[in-house]
Amino acid sequence: MPPNELCFKNTEYTKTCKIQSRCYVSNTVKIIKKFEPELKWFKDHPQFYHFFHMPDEPYLKLLGVWMLLLRTIPLEEGDESAWFAVNGVPIRYSIREHALISGLDCREYPSKYEKLGSFAFVDRHFNSHKEITMKAVEAKLLSMRACGDRLRMAVLYFLGTVIRGKGKYNAPFDSFVLRVVNDVEVCKTFPWGRLTFDDAIRSINHVMKHLKGKARDNVNFAGFILPLQMLVFECIPALNARFREQVDGCRSNCPRMCKWRFQSNSMKGFPLEDLYDALGKTKVCV
């Protein structure tokens, strides 16, 4: 059954909005690859190693996310999935889709996970938690010699720019990230898929409340946005055929984000009109 209402009226569908995300996978991976001992830790990580062989795509292409957000079905308090209606066909974004696309661990949180780790590491290197931003951590990492704290700094940089990046460039890092990085063994086993999915649902709710059914020039979207970037193409074959291509030689156990990439061209993105042209009136979703 089609939903009774969506968060936006169809008169908004032709309006564009720049989604501002600081989920910088390509740049973060390039910087970490400068440090051989730390790179080995990431390549041995049971969840993060996919980020170091997935397609290198320097630009986020988020108009597909915007097209979905325009078609968001209102969420109820406590909903654990987001739903979008494209040409009357519902598309689900649940933790299952998140896991299949990202390859991150989506099991339940450990008990009292908010208290994991401590601030001991960050307090050794920064005068104030408010000054721990993407730029500050990157500069600190690039200036460090090989030592145990350089690994923690690299993990902090990865968590703060890929896993839990803020919508604003100069925003301080999340307090949970500042704590957990003190124990890199915990960082290996923590269910980052559960955390990033919950963050994504919160960000969708934030965007809906902020826009109030009206498109604006831009909106911040905090967190790991790559699964949402890929969702619309995974679900609508016509869009996938037009804008995406398979990656040769990827591993059989890789998640979807490693197996597909955007088709190469000279553009950083593509117009919303091109998405609608490829979409047409199709009602075929998978």
C-alpha positions as semicolon CSV with decimal commas, in nm:
position;residue;x (nm);y (nm);z (nm)
1;M;0,000;0,000;0,000
2;P;0,136;0,348;-0,085
3;P;0,200;0,564;0,223
4;N;-0,062;0,820;0,322
5;E;0,197;1,097;0,324
6;L;0,562;1,176;0,266
7;C;0,783;1,429;0,437
8;F;0,797;1,642;0,119
9;K;0,530;1,729;-0,133
10;N;0,605;1,640;-0,495
11;T;0,639;2,010;-0,577
12;E;0,978;1,995;-0,399
13;Y;1,114;1,705;-0,607
14;T;1,285;1,918;-0,872
15;K;1,470;2,131;-0,616
16;T;1,829;2,046;-0,533
17;C;2,001;2,062;-0,197
18;K;2,370;2,018;-0,122
19;I;2,414;1,751;0,144
20;Q;2,719;1,844;0,349
21;S;2,908;1,540;0,478
22;R;3,258;1,503;0,616
23;C;3,278;1,129;0,547
24;Y;3,615;1,146;0,371
25;V;3,708;0,786;0,298
26;S;3,943;0,849;0,006
27;N;4,147;1,123;0,175
28;T;4,161;0,941;0,508
29;V;4,284;0,617;0,351
30;K;4,553;0,802;0,153
31;I;4,688;0,962;0,469
32;I;4,689;0,640;0,673
33;K;4,873;0,462;0,391
34;K;5,171;0,689;0,462
35;F;5,234;0,493;0,784
36;E;5,326;0,131;0,725
37;P;5,288;-0,011;1,081
38;E;4,951;0,159;1,126
39;L;4,837;0,054;0,779
40;K;4,897;-0,310;0,871
41;W;4,667;-0,270;1,174
42;F;4,386;-0,145;0,950
43;K;4,440;-0,416;0,690
44;D;4,419;-0,678;0,966
45;H;4,107;-0,520;1,118
46;P;3,805;-0,752;1,076
47;Q;3,578;-0,462;0,972
48;F;3,795;-0,177;0,847
49;Y;4,013;-0,368;0,600
50;H;3,749;-0,330;0,326
51;F;3,805;0,046;0,322
52;F;4,163;-0,011;0,210
53;H;4,083;-0,202;-0,108
54;M;3,744;-0,060;-0,205
55;P;3,727;0,168;-0,513
56;D;3,902;0,501;-0,461
57;E;3,633;0,760;-0,527
58;P;3,749;1,105;-0,412
59;Y;3,408;1,272;-0,439
60;L;3,085;1,188;-0,266
61;K;2,791;1,184;-0,508
62;L;2,495;1,248;-0,286
63;L;2,211;1,357;-0,513
64;G;2,084;0,999;-0,498
65;V;2,062;1,041;-0,121
66;W;1,876;1,368;-0,171
67;M;1,632;1,199;-0,409
68;L;1,558;0,941;-0,138
69;L;1,530;1,199;0,138
70;L;1,272;1,388;-0,068
71;R;1,065;1,071;-0,061
72;T;1,104;0,986;0,307
73;I;0,804;0,827;0,474
74;P;0,761;0,992;0,817
75;L;0,929;0,794;1,093
76;E;0,763;0,712;1,419
77;E;0,952;0,753;1,746
78;G;1,166;0,446;1,802
79;D;1,154;0,321;1,441
80;E;1,458;0,107;1,362
81;S;1,432;0,142;0,983
82;A;1,383;0,426;0,737
83;W;1,146;0,395;0,441
84;F;1,134;0,587;0,116
85;A;0,867;0,573;-0,156
86;V;1,000;0,604;-0,512
87;N;0,729;0,607;-0,781
88;G;0,499;0,452;-0,524
89;V;0,737;0,164;-0,446
90;P;0,873;0,147;-0,089
91;I;1,248;0,118;-0,034
92;R;1,368;0,005;0,307
93;Y;1,687;0,113;0,479
94;S;1,733;-0,121;0,773
95;I;2,037;-0,254;0,953
96;R;2,034;-0,549;0,710
97;E;2,086;-0,323;0,407
98;H;2,346;-0,126;0,603
99;A;2,542;-0,444;0,681
100;L;2,526;-0,580;0,325
101;I;2,655;-0,255;0,177
102;S;2,919;-0,167;0,438
103;G;3,046;-0,501;0,571
104;L;3,056;-0,353;0,923
105;D;2,962;-0,554;1,232
106;C;2,597;-0,486;1,318
107;R;2,549;-0,701;1,627
108;E;2,418;-0,554;1,954
109;Y;2,623;-0,311;2,161
110;P;2,832;-0,446;2,449
111;S;2,709;-0,365;2,797
112;K;2,773;-0,006;2,907
113;Y;2,954;0,065;2,582
114;E;2,937;0,441;2,632
115;K;3,193;0,406;2,912
116;L;3,447;0,204;2,713
117;G;3,802;0,339;2,712
118;S;3,907;0,667;2,867
119;F;4,023;1,017;2,774
120;A;4,383;0,943;2,878
121;F;4,519;0,933;2,523
122;V;4,353;1,249;2,392
123;D;4,433;1,437;2,712
124;R;4,803;1,364;2,653
125;H;4,796;1,526;2,310
126;F;4,532;1,801;2,321
127;N;4,468;2,083;2,565
128;S;4,092;2,074;2,520
129;H;3,841;1,829;2,374
130;K;3,683;2,118;2,185
131;E;3,999;2,162;1,976
132;I;4,000;1,799;1,857
133;T;3,876;1,849;1,502
134;M;3,951;1,680;1,171
135;K;4,217;1,936;1,084
136;A;4,384;1,922;1,428
137;V;4,401;1,541;1,436
138;E;4,533;1,522;1,080
139;A;4,810;1,770;1,161
140;K;4,901;1,586;1,480
141;L;4,911;1,249;1,302
142;L;5,136;1,376;1,022
143;S;5,380;1,523;1,272
144;M;5,423;1,209;1,487
145;R;5,705;0,959;1,481
146;A;5,641;0,584;1,505
147;C;5,505;0,492;1,849
148;G;5,201;0,335;2,012
149;D;5,026;0,669;2,029
150;R;5,062;0,719;1,653
151;L;4,843;0,412;1,600
152;R;4,582;0,557;1,836
153;M;4,602;0,888;1,650
154;A;4,550;0,710;1,317
155;V;4,249;0,523;1,458
156;L;4,112;0,847;1,600
157;Y;4,150;1,010;1,260
158;F;3,973;0,723;1,086
159;L;3,684;0,711;1,334
160;G;3,641;1,087;1,329
161;T;3,648;1,129;0,951
162;V;3,491;0,807;0,818
163;I;3,291;0,629;1,086
164;R;3,152;0,923;1,279
165;G;3,235;1,233;1,077
166;K;3,046;1,549;1,161
167;G;2,854;1,754;0,908
168;K;3,085;2,054;0,963
169;Y;3,457;2,065;0,887
170;N;3,560;2,231;1,213
171;A;3,324;2,041;1,446
172;P;3,488;1,872;1,749
173;F;3,508;1,493;1,741
174;D;3,245;1,287;1,919
175;S;3,317;1,214;2,287
176;F;3,264;0,837;2,247
177;V;3,530;0,828;1,974
178;L;3,768;1,023;2,200
179;R;3,721;0,763;2,475
180;V;3,723;0,436;2,283
181;V;4,041;0,513;2,088
182;N;4,239;0,476;2,411
183;D;4,194;0,098;2,372
184;V;4,269;-0,014;2,017
185;E;4,176;-0,374;2,101
186;V;3,822;-0,262;2,180
187;C;3,824;-0,075;1,848
188;K;3,877;-0,411;1,674
189;T;3,573;-0,582;1,823
190;F;3,321;-0,299;1,864
191;P;3,006;-0,325;1,643
192;W;3,074;-0,022;1,425
193;G;2,793;-0,119;1,191
194;R;2,535;-0,088;1,469
195;L;2,675;0,252;1,569
196;T;2,690;0,392;1,215
197;F;2,340;0,268;1,133
198;D;2,192;0,427;1,445
199;D;2,377;0,748;1,355
200;A;2,229;0,739;1,004
201;I;1,873;0,702;1,133
202;R;1,931;0,995;1,369
203;S;2,070;1,204;1,083
204;I;1,769;1,126;0,863
205;N;1,540;1,236;1,145
206;H;1,749;1,550;1,199
207;V;1,730;1,643;0,830
208;M;1,352;1,592;0,821
209;K;1,301;1,810;1,129
210;H;1,542;2,074;1,004
211;L;1,396;2,107;0,653
212;K;1,030;2,074;0,756
213;G;0,922;1,967;0,410
214;K;1,100;2,248;0,224
215;A;1,420;2,210;0,019
216;R;1,706;2,442;0,115
217;D;2,043;2,525;-0,039
218;N;2,228;2,285;0,191
219;V;2,190;2,060;0,492
220;N;2,440;1,885;0,720
221;F;2,437;1,505;0,739
222;A;2,658;1,366;1,015
223;G;2,796;1,015;1,019
224;F;2,889;0,737;0,778
225;I;2,685;0,821;0,469
226;L;2,828;0,574;0,213
227;P;2,558;0,305;0,257
228;L;2,286;0,563;0,194
229;Q;2,480;0,698;-0,105
230;M;2,469;0,349;-0,258
231;L;2,120;0,242;-0,146
232;V;1,915;0,396;-0,426
233;F;2,142;0,243;-0,691
234;E;2,134;-0,096;-0,519
235;C;1,755;-0,094;-0,510
236;I;1,668;0,049;-0,854
237;P;1,828;-0,144;-1,143
238;A;1,765;0,137;-1,395
239;L;1,976;0,378;-1,191
240;N;2,247;0,123;-1,123
241;A;2,279;0,048;-1,497
242;R;2,304;0,418;-1,584
243;F;2,546;0,540;-1,319
244;R;2,736;0,244;-1,171
245;E;2,976;-0,024;-1,289
246;Q;3,110;-0,345;-1,139
247;V;3,461;-0,360;-0,996
248;D;3,684;-0,627;-1,143
249;G;3,879;-0,858;-0,916
250;C;3,702;-0,784;-0,588
251;R;3,692;-1,057;-0,326
252;S;3,390;-1,285;-0,296
253;N;3,345;-1,195;0,073
254;C;3,352;-0,820;0,008
255;P;3,048;-0,604;0,090
256;R;2,857;-0,422;-0,182
257;M;3,058;-0,102;-0,140
258;C;3,365;-0,286;-0,272
259;K;3,190;-0,449;-0,570
260;W;3,044;-0,142;-0,742
261;R;3,167;0,208;-0,823
262;F;3,035;0,514;-1,005
263;Q;3,110;0,519;-1,375
264;S;3,415;0,726;-1,458
265;N;3,364;1,073;-1,605
266;S;3,509;1,420;-1,564
267;M;3,227;1,539;-1,337
268;K;3,231;1,543;-0,958
269;G;2,864;1,447;-0,962
270;F;2,561;1,442;-1,188
271;P;2,252;1,663;-1,217
272;L;1,930;1,567;-1,043
273;E;1,760;1,578;-1,383
274;D;1,982;1,292;-1,504
275;L;1,868;1,079;-1,210
276;Y;1,503;1,148;-1,290
277;D;1,560;1,080;-1,659
278;A;1,705;0,736;-1,579
279;L;1,441;0,667;-1,316
280;G;1,142;0,752;-1,538
281;K;0,828;0,588;-1,407
282;T;0,992;0,259;-1,320
283;K;0,836;0,064;-1,038
284;V;1,106;-0,204;-1,040
285;C;1,299;-0,213;-0,714
286;V;1,498;-0,501;-0,567
